[in-house]
Tab-separated table of C-alpha atoms in Angstrom:
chain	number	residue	atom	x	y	z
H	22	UNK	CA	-217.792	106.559	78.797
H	23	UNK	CA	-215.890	104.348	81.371
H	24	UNK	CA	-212.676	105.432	82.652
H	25	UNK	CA	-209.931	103.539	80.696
H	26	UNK	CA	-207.655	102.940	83.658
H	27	UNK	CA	-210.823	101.366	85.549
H	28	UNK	CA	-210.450	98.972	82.716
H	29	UNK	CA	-207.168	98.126	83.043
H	30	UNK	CA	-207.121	97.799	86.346
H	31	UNK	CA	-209.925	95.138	86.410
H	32	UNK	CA	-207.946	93.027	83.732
H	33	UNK	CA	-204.985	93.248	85.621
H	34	UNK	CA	-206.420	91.878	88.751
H	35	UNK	CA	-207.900	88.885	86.360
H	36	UNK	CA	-204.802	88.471	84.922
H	37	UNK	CA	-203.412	88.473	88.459
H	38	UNK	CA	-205.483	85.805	89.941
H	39	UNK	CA	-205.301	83.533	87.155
H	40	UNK	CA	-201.430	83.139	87.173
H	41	UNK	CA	-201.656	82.674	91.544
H	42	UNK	CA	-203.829	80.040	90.036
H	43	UNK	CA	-201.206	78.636	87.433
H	44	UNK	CA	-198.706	78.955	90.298
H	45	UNK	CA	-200.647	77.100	92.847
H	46	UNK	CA	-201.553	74.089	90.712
H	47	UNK	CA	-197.937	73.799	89.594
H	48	UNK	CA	-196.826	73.965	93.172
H	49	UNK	CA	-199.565	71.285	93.715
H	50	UNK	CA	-198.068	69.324	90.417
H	51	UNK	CA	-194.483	69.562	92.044
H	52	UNK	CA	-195.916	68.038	95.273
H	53	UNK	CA	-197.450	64.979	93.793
H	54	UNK	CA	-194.424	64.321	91.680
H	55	UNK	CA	-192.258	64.570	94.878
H	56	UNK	CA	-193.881	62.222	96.628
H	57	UNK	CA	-194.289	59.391	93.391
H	58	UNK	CA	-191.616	56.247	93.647
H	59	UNK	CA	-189.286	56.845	90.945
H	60	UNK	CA	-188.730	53.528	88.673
H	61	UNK	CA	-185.159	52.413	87.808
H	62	UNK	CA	-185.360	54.347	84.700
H	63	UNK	CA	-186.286	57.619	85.420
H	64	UNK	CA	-184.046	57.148	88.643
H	65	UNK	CA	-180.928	56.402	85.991
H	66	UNK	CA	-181.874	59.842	84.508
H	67	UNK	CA	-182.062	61.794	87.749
H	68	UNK	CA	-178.728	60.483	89.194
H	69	UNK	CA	-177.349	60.309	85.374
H	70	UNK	CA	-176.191	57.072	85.713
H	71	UNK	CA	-176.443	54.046	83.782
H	72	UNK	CA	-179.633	51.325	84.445
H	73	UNK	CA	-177.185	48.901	85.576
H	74	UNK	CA	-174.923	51.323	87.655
H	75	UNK	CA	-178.232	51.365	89.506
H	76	UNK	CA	-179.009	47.404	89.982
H	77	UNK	CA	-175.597	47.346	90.922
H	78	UNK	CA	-176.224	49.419	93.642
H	79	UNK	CA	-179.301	48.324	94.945
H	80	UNK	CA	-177.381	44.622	94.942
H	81	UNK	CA	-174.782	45.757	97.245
H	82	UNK	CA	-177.936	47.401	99.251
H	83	UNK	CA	-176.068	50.988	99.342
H	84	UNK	CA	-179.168	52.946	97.611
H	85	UNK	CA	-182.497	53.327	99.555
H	86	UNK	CA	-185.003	50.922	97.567
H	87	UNK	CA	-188.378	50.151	97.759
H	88	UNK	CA	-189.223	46.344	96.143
H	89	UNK	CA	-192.756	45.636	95.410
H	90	UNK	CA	-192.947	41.924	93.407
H	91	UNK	CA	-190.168	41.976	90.794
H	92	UNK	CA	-190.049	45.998	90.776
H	93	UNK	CA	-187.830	48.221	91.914
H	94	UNK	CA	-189.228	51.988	93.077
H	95	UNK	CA	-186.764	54.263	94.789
H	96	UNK	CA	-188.361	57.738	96.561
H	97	UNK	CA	-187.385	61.367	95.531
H	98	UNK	CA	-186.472	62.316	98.988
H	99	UNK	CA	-184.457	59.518	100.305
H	100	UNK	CA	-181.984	59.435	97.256
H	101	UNK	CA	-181.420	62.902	98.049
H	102	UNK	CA	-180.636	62.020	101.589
H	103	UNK	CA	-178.328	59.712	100.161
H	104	UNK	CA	-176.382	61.669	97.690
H	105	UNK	CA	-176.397	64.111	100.654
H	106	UNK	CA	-174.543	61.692	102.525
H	107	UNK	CA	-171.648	62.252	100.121
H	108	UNK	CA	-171.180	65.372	100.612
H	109	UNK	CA	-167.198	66.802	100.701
H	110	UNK	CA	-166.098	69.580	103.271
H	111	UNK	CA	-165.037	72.418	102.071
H	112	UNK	CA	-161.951	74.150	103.828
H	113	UNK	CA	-164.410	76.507	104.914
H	114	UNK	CA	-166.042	73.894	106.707
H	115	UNK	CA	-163.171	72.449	107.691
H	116	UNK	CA	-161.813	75.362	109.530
H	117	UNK	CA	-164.905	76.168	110.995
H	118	UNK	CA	-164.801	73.022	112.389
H	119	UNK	CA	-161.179	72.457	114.032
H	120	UNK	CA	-161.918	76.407	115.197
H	121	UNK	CA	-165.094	75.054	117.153
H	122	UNK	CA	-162.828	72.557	118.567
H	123	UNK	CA	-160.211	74.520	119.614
H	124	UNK	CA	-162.891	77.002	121.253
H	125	UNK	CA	-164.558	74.263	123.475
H	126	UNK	CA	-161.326	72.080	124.332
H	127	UNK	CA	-158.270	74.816	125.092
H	128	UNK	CA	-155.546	73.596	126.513
């Protein structure tokens, strides 16, 4: 008779290299998705703004666009480089900053 923790063993290991499987084709599915154009729609939904909230920017040429014919694609990674370029200071930040320049210009 085999040894019943032999058994379990070897279907945990299965079990285990299946899901580094899963995880490694969903890391792969995350990848691809990345680095697909976004269209104006499924940009809208990202940024949850409105279709024409988006025209309106790409018409005053303050969102990164890509224009290919009569379409409009936008990339992942550049709108996040743009929203990024919104970004508020905290007082933290703030303070860490003036303390930086107070440490490299005394008086």
């Amino acid at each position: 008779m085999e040894n019943p923790f032999e058994i379990i063993n070897e279907r945990l290991n299965r079990i285990e290299a299946l899901l580094e499987k899963l995880v490694l084709q969903q890391e792969g599915d995350i990848d691809k998705a990345r680095s697909k154009p976004m269209t104006s729609l499924e940009l809208s939904t990202y940024l949850n703004l409105s279709v024409y909230t988006i025209y309106g920017l790409v018409h005053k040429r303050s969102l990164p666009f890509i224009k290919k014919g009569r379409r409009l694609y936008f990339e992942k990674k550049e709108i996040d480089k743009w929203l990024m370029q919104g970004r508020q200071m905290t007082k933290d930040d703030l303070n860490l900053k003036v303390d930086e320049y107070l440490m490299r210009n005394p008086r």
